[in-house]
Every structure is written in C-alpha cells, then in structure tokens.
CSV table of C-alpha atoms in Angstrom, one decimal:
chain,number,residue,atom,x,y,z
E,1,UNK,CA,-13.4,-17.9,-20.6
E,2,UNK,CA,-10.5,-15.7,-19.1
E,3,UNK,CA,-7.5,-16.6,-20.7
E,4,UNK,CA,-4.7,-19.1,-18.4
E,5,UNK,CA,-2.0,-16.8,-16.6
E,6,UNK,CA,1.7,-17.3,-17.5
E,7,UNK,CA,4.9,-16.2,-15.4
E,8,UNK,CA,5.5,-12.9,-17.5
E,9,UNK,CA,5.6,-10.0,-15.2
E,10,UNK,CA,3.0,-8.4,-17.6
E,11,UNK,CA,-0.4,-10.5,-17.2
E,12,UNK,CA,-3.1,-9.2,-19.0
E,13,UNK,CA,-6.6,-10.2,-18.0
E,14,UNK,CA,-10.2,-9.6,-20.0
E,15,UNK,CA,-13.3,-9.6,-19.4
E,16,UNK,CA,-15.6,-9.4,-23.0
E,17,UNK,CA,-13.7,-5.5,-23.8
E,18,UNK,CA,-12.6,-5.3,-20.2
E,19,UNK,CA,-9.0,-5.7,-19.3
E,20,UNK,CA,-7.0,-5.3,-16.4
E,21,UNK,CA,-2.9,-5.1,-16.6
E,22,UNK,CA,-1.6,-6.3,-13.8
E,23,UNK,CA,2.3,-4.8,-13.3
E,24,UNK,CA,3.7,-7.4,-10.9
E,25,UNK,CA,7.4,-5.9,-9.3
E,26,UNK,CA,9.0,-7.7,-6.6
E,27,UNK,CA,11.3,-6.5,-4.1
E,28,UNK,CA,14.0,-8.2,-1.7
E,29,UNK,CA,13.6,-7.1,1.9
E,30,UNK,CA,16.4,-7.1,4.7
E,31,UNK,CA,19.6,-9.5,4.3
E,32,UNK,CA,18.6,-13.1,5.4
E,33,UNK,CA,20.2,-16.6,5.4
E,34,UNK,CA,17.8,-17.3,2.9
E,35,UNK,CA,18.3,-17.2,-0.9
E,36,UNK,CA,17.3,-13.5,-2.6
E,37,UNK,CA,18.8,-11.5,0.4
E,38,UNK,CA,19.7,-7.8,-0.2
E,39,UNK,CA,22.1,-5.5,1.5
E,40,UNK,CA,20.2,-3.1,3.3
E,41,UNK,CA,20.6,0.6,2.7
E,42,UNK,CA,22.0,2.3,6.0
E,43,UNK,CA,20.8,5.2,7.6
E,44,UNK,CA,24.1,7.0,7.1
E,45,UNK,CA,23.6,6.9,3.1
E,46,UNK,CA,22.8,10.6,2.1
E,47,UNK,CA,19.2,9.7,0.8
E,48,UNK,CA,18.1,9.4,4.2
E,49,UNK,CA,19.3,12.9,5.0
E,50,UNK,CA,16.9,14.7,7.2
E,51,UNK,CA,15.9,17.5,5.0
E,52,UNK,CA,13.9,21.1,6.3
E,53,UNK,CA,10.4,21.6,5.6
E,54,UNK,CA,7.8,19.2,4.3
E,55,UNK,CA,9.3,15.8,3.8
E,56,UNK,CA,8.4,12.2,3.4
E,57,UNK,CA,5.5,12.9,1.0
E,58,UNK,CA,3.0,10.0,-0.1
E,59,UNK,CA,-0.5,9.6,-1.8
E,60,UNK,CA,-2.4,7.1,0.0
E,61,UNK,CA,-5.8,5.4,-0.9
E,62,UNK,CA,-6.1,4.7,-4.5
E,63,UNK,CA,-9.7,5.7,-4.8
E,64,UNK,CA,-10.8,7.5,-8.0
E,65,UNK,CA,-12.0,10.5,-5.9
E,66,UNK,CA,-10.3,10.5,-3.1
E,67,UNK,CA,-6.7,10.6,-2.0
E,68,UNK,CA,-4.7,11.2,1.3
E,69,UNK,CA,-1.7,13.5,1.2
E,70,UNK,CA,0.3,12.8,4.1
E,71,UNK,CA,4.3,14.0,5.4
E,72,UNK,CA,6.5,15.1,8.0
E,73,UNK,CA,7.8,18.5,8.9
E,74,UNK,CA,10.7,18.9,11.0
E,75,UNK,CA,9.0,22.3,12.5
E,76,UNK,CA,8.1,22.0,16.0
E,77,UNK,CA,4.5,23.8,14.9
E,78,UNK,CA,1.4,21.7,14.6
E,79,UNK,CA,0.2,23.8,13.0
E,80,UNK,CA,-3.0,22.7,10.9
E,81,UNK,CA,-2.4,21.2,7.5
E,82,UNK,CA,-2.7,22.5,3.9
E,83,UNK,CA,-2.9,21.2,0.7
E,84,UNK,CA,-3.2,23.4,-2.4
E,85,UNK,CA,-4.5,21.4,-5.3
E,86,UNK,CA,-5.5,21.8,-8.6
E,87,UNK,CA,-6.1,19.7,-12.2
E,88,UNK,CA,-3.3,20.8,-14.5
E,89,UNK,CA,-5.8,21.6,-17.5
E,90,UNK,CA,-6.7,24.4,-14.8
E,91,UNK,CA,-3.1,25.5,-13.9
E,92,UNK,CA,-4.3,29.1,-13.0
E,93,UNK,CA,-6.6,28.3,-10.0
E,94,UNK,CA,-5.1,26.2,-6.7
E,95,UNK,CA,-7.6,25.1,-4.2
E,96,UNK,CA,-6.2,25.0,-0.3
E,97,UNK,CA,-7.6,22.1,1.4
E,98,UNK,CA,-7.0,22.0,5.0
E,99,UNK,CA,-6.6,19.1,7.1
E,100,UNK,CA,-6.3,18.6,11.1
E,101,UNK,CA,-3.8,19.9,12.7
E,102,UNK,CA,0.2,18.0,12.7
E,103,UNK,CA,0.7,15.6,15.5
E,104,UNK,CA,3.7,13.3,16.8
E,105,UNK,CA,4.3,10.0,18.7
E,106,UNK,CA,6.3,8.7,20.6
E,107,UNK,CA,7.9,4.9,20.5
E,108,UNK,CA,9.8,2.5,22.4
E,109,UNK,CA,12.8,1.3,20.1
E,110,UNK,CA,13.2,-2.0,19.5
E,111,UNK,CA,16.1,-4.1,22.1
E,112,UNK,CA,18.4,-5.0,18.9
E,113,UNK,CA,18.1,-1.1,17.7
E,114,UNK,CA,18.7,0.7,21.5
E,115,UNK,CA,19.2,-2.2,24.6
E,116,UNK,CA,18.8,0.3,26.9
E,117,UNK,CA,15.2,0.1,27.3
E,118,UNK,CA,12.9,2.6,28.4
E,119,UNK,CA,14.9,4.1,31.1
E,120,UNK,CA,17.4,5.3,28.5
E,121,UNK,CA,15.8,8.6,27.1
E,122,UNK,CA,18.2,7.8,23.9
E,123,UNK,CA,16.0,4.9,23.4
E,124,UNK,CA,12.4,6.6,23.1
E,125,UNK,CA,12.0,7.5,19.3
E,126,UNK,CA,9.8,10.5,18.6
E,127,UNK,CA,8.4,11.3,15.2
E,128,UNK,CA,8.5,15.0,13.2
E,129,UNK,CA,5.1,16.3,13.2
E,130,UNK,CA,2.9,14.3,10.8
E,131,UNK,CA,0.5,15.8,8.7
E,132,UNK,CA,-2.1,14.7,6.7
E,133,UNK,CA,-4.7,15.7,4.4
E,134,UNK,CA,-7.8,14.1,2.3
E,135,UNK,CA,-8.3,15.6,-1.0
E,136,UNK,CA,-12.1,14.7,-1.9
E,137,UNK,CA,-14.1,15.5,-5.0
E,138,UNK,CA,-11.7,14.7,-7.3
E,139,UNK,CA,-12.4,13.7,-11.2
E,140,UNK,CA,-11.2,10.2,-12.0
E,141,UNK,CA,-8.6,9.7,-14.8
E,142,UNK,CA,-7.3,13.3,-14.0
E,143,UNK,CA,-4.4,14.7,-13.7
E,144,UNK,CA,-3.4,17.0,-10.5
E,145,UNK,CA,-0.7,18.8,-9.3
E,146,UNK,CA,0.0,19.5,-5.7
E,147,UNK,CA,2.1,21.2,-2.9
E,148,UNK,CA,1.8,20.8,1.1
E,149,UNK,CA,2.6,23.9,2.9
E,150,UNK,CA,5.1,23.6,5.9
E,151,UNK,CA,4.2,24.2,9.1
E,152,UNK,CA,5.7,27.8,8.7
E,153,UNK,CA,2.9,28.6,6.2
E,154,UNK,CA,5.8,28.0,3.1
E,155,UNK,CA,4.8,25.9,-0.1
E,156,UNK,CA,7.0,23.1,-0.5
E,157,UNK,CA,7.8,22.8,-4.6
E,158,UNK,CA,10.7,21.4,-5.0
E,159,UNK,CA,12.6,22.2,-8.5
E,160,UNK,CA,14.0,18.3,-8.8
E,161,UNK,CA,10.7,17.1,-9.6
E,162,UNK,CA,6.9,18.1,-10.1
E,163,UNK,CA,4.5,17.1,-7.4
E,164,UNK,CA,1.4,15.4,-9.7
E,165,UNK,CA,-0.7,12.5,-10.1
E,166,UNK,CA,-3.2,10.8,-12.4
E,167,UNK,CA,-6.3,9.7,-10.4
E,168,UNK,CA,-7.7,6.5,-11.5
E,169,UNK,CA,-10.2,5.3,-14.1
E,170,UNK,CA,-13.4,5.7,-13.2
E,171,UNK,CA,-15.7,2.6,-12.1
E,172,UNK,CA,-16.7,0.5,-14.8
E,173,UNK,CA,-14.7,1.8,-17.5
E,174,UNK,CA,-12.8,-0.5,-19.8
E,175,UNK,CA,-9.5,-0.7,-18.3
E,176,UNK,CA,-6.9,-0.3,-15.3
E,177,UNK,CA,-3.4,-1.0,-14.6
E,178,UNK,CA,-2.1,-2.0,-11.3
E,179,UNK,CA,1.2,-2.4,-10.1
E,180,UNK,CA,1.7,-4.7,-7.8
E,181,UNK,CA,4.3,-5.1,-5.1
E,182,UNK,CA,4.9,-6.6,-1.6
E,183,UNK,CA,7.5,-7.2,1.2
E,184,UNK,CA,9.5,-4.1,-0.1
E,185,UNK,CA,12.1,-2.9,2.4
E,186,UNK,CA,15.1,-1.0,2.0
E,187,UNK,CA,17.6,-2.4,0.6
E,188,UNK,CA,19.7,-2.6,-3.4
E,189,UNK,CA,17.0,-4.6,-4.6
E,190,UNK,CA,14.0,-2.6,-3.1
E,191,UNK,CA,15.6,0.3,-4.9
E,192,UNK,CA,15.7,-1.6,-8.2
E,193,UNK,CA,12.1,-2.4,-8.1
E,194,UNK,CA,11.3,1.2,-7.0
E,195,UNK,CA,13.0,2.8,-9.8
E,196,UNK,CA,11.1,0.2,-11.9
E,197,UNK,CA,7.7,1.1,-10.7
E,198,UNK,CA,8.6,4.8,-10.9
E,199,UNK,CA,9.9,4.4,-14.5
E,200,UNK,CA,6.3,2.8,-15.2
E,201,UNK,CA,4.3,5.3,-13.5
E,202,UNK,CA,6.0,8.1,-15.9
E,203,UNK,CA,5.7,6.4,-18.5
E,204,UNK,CA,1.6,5.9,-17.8
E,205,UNK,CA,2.0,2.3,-17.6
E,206,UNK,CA,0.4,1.9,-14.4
E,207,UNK,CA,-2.6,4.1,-12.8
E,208,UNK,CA,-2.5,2.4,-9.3
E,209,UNK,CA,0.0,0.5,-7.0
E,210,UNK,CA,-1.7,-2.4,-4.4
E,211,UNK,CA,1.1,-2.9,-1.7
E,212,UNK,CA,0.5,-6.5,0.2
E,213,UNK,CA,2.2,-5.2,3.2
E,214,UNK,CA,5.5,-5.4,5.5
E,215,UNK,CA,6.3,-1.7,4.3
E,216,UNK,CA,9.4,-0.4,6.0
E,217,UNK,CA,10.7,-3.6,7.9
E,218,UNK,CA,11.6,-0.9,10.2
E,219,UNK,CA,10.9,-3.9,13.1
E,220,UNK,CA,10.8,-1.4,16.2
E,221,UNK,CA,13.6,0.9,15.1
E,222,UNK,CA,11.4,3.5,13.9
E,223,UNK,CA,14.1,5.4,12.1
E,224,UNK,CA,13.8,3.1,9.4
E,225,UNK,CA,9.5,4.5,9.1
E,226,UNK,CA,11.4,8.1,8.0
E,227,UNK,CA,14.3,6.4,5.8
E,228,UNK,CA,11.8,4.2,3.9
E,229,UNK,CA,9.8,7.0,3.3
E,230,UNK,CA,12.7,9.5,2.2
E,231,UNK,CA,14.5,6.9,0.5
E,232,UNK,CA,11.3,6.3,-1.8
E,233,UNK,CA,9.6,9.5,-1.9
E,234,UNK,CA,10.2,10.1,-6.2
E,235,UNK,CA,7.7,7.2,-6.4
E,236,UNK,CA,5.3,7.6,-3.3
E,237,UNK,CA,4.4,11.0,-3.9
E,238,UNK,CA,3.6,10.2,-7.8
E,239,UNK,CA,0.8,7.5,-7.7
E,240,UNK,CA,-1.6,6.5,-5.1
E,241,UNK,CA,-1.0,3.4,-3.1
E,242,UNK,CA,-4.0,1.1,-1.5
E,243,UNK,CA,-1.6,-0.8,1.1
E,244,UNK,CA,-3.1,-3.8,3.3
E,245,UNK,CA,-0.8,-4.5,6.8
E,246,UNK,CA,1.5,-7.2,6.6
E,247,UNK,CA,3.4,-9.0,9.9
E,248,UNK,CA,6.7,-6.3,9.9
E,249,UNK,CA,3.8,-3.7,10.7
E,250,UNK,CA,1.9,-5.7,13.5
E,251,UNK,CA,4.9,-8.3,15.1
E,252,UNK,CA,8.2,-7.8,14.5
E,253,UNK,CA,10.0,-5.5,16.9
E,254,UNK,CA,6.2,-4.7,18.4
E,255,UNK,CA,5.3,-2.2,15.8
E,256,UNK,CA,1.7,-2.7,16.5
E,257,UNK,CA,0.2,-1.0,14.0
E,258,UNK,CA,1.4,2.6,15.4
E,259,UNK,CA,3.5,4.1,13.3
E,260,UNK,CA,1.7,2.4,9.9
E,261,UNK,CA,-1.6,3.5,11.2
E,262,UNK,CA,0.0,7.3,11.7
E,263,UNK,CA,1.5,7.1,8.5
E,264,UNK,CA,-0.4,5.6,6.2
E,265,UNK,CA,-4.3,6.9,6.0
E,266,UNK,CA,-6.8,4.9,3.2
E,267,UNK,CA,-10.2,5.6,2.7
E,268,UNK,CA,-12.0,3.0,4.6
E,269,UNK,CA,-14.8,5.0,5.8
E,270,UNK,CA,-15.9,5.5,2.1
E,271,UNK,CA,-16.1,1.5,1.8
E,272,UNK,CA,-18.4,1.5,4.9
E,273,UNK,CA,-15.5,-0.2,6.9
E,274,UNK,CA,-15.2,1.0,10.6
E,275,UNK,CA,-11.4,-0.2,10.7
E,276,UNK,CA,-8.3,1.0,8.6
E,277,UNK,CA,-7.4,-2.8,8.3
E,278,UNK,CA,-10.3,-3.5,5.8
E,279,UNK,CA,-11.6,-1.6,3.0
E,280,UNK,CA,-12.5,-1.8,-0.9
E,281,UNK,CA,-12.1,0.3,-3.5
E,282,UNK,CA,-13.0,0.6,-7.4
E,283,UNK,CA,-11.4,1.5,-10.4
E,284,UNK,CA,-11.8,0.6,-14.2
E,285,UNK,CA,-13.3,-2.8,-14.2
E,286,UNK,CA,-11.7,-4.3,-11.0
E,287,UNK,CA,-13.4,-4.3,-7.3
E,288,UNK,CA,-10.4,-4.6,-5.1
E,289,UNK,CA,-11.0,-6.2,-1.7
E,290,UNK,CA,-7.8,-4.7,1.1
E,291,UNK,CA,-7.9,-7.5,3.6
E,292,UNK,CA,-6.0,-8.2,7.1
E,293,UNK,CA,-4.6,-11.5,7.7
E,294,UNK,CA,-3.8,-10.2,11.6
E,295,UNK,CA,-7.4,-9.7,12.8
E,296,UNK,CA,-10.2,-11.9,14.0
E,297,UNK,CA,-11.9,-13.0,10.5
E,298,UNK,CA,-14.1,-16.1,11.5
E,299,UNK,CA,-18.3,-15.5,11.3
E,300,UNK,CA,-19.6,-12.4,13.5
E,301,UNK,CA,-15.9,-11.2,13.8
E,302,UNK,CA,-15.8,-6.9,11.9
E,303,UNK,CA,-14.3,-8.4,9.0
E,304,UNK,CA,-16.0,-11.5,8.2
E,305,UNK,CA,-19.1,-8.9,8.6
E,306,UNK,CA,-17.6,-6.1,6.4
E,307,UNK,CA,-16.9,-8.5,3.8
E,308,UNK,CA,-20.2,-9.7,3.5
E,309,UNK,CA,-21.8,-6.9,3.3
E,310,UNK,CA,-18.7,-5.4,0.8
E,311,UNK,CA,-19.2,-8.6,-1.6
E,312,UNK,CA,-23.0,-7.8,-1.6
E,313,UNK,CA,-22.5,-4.7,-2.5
E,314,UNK,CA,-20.5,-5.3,-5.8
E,315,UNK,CA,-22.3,-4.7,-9.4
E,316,UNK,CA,-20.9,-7.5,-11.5
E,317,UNK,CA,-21.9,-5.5,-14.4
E,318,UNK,CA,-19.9,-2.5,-13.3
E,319,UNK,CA,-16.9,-4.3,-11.7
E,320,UNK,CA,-17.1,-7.7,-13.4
E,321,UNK,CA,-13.1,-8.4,-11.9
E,322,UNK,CA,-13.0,-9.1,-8.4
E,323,UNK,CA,-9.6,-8.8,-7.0
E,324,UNK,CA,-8.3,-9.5,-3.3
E,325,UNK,CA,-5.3,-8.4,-1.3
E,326,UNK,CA,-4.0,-9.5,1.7
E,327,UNK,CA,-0.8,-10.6,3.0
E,328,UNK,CA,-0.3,-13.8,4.0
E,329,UNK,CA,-1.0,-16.8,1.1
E,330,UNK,CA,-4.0,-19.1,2.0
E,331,UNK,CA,-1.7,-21.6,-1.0
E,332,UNK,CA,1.2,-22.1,-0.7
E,333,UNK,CA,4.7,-24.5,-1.1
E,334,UNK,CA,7.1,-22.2,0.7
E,335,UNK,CA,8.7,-24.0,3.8
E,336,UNK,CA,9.8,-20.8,5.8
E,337,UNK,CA,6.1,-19.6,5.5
E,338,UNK,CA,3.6,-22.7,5.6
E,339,UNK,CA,0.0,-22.9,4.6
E,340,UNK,CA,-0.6,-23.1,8.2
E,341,UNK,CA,-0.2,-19.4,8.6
E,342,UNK,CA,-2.9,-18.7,6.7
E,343,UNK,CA,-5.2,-21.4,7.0
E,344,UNK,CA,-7.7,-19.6,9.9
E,345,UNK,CA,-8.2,-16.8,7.3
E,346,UNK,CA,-8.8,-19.5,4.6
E,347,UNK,CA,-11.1,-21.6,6.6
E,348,UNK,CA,-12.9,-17.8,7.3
E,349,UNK,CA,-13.1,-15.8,4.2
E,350,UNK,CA,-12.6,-18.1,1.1
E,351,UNK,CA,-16.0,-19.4,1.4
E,352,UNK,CA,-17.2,-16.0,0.9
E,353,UNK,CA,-15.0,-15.0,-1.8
E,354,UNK,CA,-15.5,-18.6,-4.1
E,355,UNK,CA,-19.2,-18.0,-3.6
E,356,UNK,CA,-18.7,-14.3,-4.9
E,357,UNK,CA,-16.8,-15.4,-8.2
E,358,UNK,CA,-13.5,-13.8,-6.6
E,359,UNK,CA,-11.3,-13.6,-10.1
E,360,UNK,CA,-7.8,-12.8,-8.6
E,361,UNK,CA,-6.1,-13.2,-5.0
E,362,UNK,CA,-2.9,-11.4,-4.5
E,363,UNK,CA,-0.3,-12.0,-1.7
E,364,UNK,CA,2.9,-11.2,-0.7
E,365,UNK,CA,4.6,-13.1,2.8
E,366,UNK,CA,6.4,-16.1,0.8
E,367,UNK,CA,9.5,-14.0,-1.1
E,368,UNK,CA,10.9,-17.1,-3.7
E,369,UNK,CA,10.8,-15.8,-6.7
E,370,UNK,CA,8.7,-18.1,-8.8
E,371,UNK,CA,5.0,-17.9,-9.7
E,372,UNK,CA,2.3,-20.3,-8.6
E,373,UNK,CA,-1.2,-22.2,-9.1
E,374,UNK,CA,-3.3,-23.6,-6.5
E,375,UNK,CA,-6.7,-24.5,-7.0
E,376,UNK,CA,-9.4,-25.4,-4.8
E,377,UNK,CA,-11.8,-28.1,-5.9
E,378,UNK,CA,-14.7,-25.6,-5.4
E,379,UNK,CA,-13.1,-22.8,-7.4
E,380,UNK,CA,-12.6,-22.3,-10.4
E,381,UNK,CA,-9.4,-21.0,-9.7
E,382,UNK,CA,-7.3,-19.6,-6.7
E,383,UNK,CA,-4.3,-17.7,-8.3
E,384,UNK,CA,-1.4,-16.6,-5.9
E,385,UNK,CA,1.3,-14.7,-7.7
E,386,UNK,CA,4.6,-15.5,-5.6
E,387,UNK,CA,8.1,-13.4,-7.1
C-alpha cells in the first residue's frame, strides 16, 4: 500500500522502488476581497521593460524527448526561426533547428484595460513577432544548452544567466520530481513562489513543472501575456512546463484561448491528441494525464474519446503512477468555487479514471491555502491538493 499523504509541501510517493516527489508551490494571483490577496506588479516596474532582440523565452511540453522553445522578438522580420542546440557533454558541436516562420496577432483589449472599444486604434493590442520551435530527438535525463537567434540572424546569449535544461527521466525509470503550481499571476507572492521553484530547479530538486492553469491573469489586457512572461523568464526558460488551460485563459476578459494557444505550444500530437487542450506525457514512473475542464467531456465528445484511448494505452508496468491535471476540482469545500463547477467533468471522466487505478488528481481553481481529502466510495482515493 502507498503510504497516506500529509500537508508537507514535500510529498513523497512509492511504488515497490518507484517514487515520485511531488514539489507542491503555491502562488497568490491578482488582489481580491478575499483572504491571500497580493499586490499586483505594475507594468511600469522595470522588469517588464521591453528589451531588443529575443525575449520572453520558455520551454514548453515536458516530454522526455521533446520540447518547444518559444519567444518574442521586437524585430518587425518574420523571419523563420532558429534554435541552436546542443547536450553540454558535447559543448563543441551546436545543432540549428529551424522552426516556421515568426507571426503576430492581433487583440481587442479588454473594456476595464482600454473603454474605447474597437474604434479606438489605442485599444487594439498587437503582439511582437512570436516564434517558436520544437526541439525533437532529444536524450532524456540530459542536459542541453540553447540560444534562439533574433530575427536579425543574431544569437541571443545573454551573460546574466546560461540558457540550459535537464530533460526528464526517461519512462519507467525509478524516479521523477514534479513541481507543481497553479493560479500563478503576477503579483509579490507569485514572485515568491517563482524564486522558490527557480531556487529548486538549480538546485536539481525538481525535473519538471505541471502548471494547472490561469497563467498570466492578463483578463483581456494582453500586456500582462508579455509582462508575465518577462517578469518570469529566469525560471521559464530553465525547465520545461506541461501547462493545462485554466478559466483566466478561456473567460475572463474574452481571452479565448488566443494568446495562450500562440504562446504556449505542448506536444499533443505525440500523445495522439488532435487538440492542444488534451495530451499525456511520461516521465520516470508517472503517466501524466493534461486535461481541460472548458471543453465538451461527456461520452463521444474528443476528450472523453482521447482519454479512453490515452488510459488504454498506459503500461502499468512501465508507468505504474497515474497522475491527472486539470483545473477546476471535481472535490471540493471552497464556497467562492463550488463543486458544482466541476461536477459535468466529474460525472464525465472520473468513471474512466477510477476504473484505470488513477493514483493522483491535481488541481488548482480553489486558492485557500490548506490541503484536502475527498474520497469517492468507489475509489480508493481522490486526492485534491488545495494551497
């Protein structure tokens, strides 16, 4: 039997001589009349300083052979995009990757960020061109360094800190380490929790970060898409992120999905998904299922489908964890956020995750800053891990 879960931010689970350590680091997103709230970081502080040449840099994906490098370059150029890559026990050789070619879009700001509306040019927000690139082949538990070349054909190495990353453990070895964060923002305390994660990552504690969504809280004043990626950049361009959409990057302000689907690529092809909503990936022992609590998920909907065929496709043997992520809890206490919200998802997908064996669901939505049991009569536990 798996040993019980206590509050400690350091949970470790096993599995015979499998173990996963979960790193669980909350943040406290924009200011609220509710307990927890955080000043938010303007966009006048000098962190989120438009700076020339490649910016913005992040690893996205999380896969143990595959990453996406993605940023934004201030140059008009769309030109197409490069990544030069190599393992650092190979330092002489760099491999150039190319990618497609940069691109921009455009946005409607939000009422409460510009009231003029659509007829006010002031209001329409255009991006810096946006490039992105998928480094494949890559040798699990390795580690890489990398540069992105500017649209002016210049490598962007920047002497305050080296550009590198560990890929993950390999599938169905012993051990991984996840850090684990949600509802992040911009603000003091999304800083501290940063800094925290960042200090883990270099000090090898963690080899992977699952994000439970609502990102930037940018809310339809996408300014706050570059700031949260400047502001955050020490950490993002480290150590691979799997993300899953939360409701600040479908709802509020009408992001609709465009500027996280522009900015924030995952591997879902490779997981045989059809949607960037949905995927799976695997590392160490763990099979980690990215779900999306704000798409159609009841039977003969894409994701109940995927799901099904995702779960069938798991080697217990290989992957004997089984993890989920998605954003919204199915269990939960909270007032502001009520089981309600998730109970369609619930009533759709937890069938097929109790008969699977799921081991571990992971949320983010509800922000108190307690931890939590629930469990349903037919599992053998649901854990929901609320900071």
């Amino acid at each position: 039997g798996r040993p019980p879960l206590g509050r400690l931010p350091y949970c470790k689970l096993e599995h015979s001589m499998m173990h996963i350590l979960a790193t669980a680091l909350s943040g406290t997103t924009r200011p609220s009349n509710r307990v927890g709230g955080s000043p938010l970081i303007p966009l006048s502080d000098p962190r989120n300083a438009q700076r020339a040449g490649p910016e913005q840099i992040h690893l996205t994906g999380a896969s143990v052979d595959s990453i996406h490098v993605t940023w934004s370059d201030n140059d008009t150029s769309t030109a197409p995009s490069v990544v030069e890559v190599r393992a650092v026990s190979d330092a002489a050789s760099w491999t150039a990757v190319p990618g497609p070619s940069g691109s921009v879009y455009s946005a409607l700001q939000a009422a409460d960020a510009c009231p003029g509306g659509y007829t006010d040019p002031s209001c329409i927000y255009t991006s810096s061109v946006l490039h992105s690139v998928q480094l494949t082949q890559l040798e699990p538990a390795t580690k890489y360094e990398y540069r992105v070349r500017s649209a002016a054909g210049k490598v962007q190495e920047r002497s305050s800190r080296s550009l590198r990353f560990t890929t993950p453990p390999a599938a169905g070895s012993p051990a991984v380490r996840f850090g684990v964060v949600a509802d992040l923002g911009q603000t003091t305390n999304s800083s501290a929790t940063v800094a925290g994660l960042q200090q883990a990552a270099e000090d090898g504690s963690i080899d992977a970060i699952l994000l439970g969504g609502d990102l930037s809280y940018a809310d339809g004043d996408h300014r706050r898409w570059d700031s949260y990626a400047r502001l955050f950049e020490g950490l993002w361009a480290g150590v691979p992120v799997a993300h899953v959409g939360g409701n600040h990057e479908v709802s509020s302000g009408g992001e609709n999905w465009l500027a996280y689907s522009r900015r924030y690529p995952n591997g879902h092809a490779a997981a045989q998904s059809d949607s960037f909503l949905w995927y799976s990936l695997e590392a160490g022992p763990a099979h980690v299922m990215m779900l999306c609590s704000y798409a159609a998920s009841g039977p003969g909907s894409p994701q109940h489908e995927w799901l099904t065929r995702d779960l069938a496709s798991v080697d217990r043997r290989r992957t004997p964890w089984l993890i989920a992520v998605l954003h919204t809890p199915w269990y939960t206490s909270n007032r502001h956020h009520p089981m309600s919200e998730g109970a369609r998802m619930r009533e759709d997908l937890e069938p097929l995750l109790l008969a699977a064996g799921t081991d571990l669901v992971l949320n983010g939505r509800a922000h108190p800053r307690r931890a939590r049991r629930a469990q349903n009569e037919e599992a053998r536990a649901q854990i929901d891990f609320f900071y």
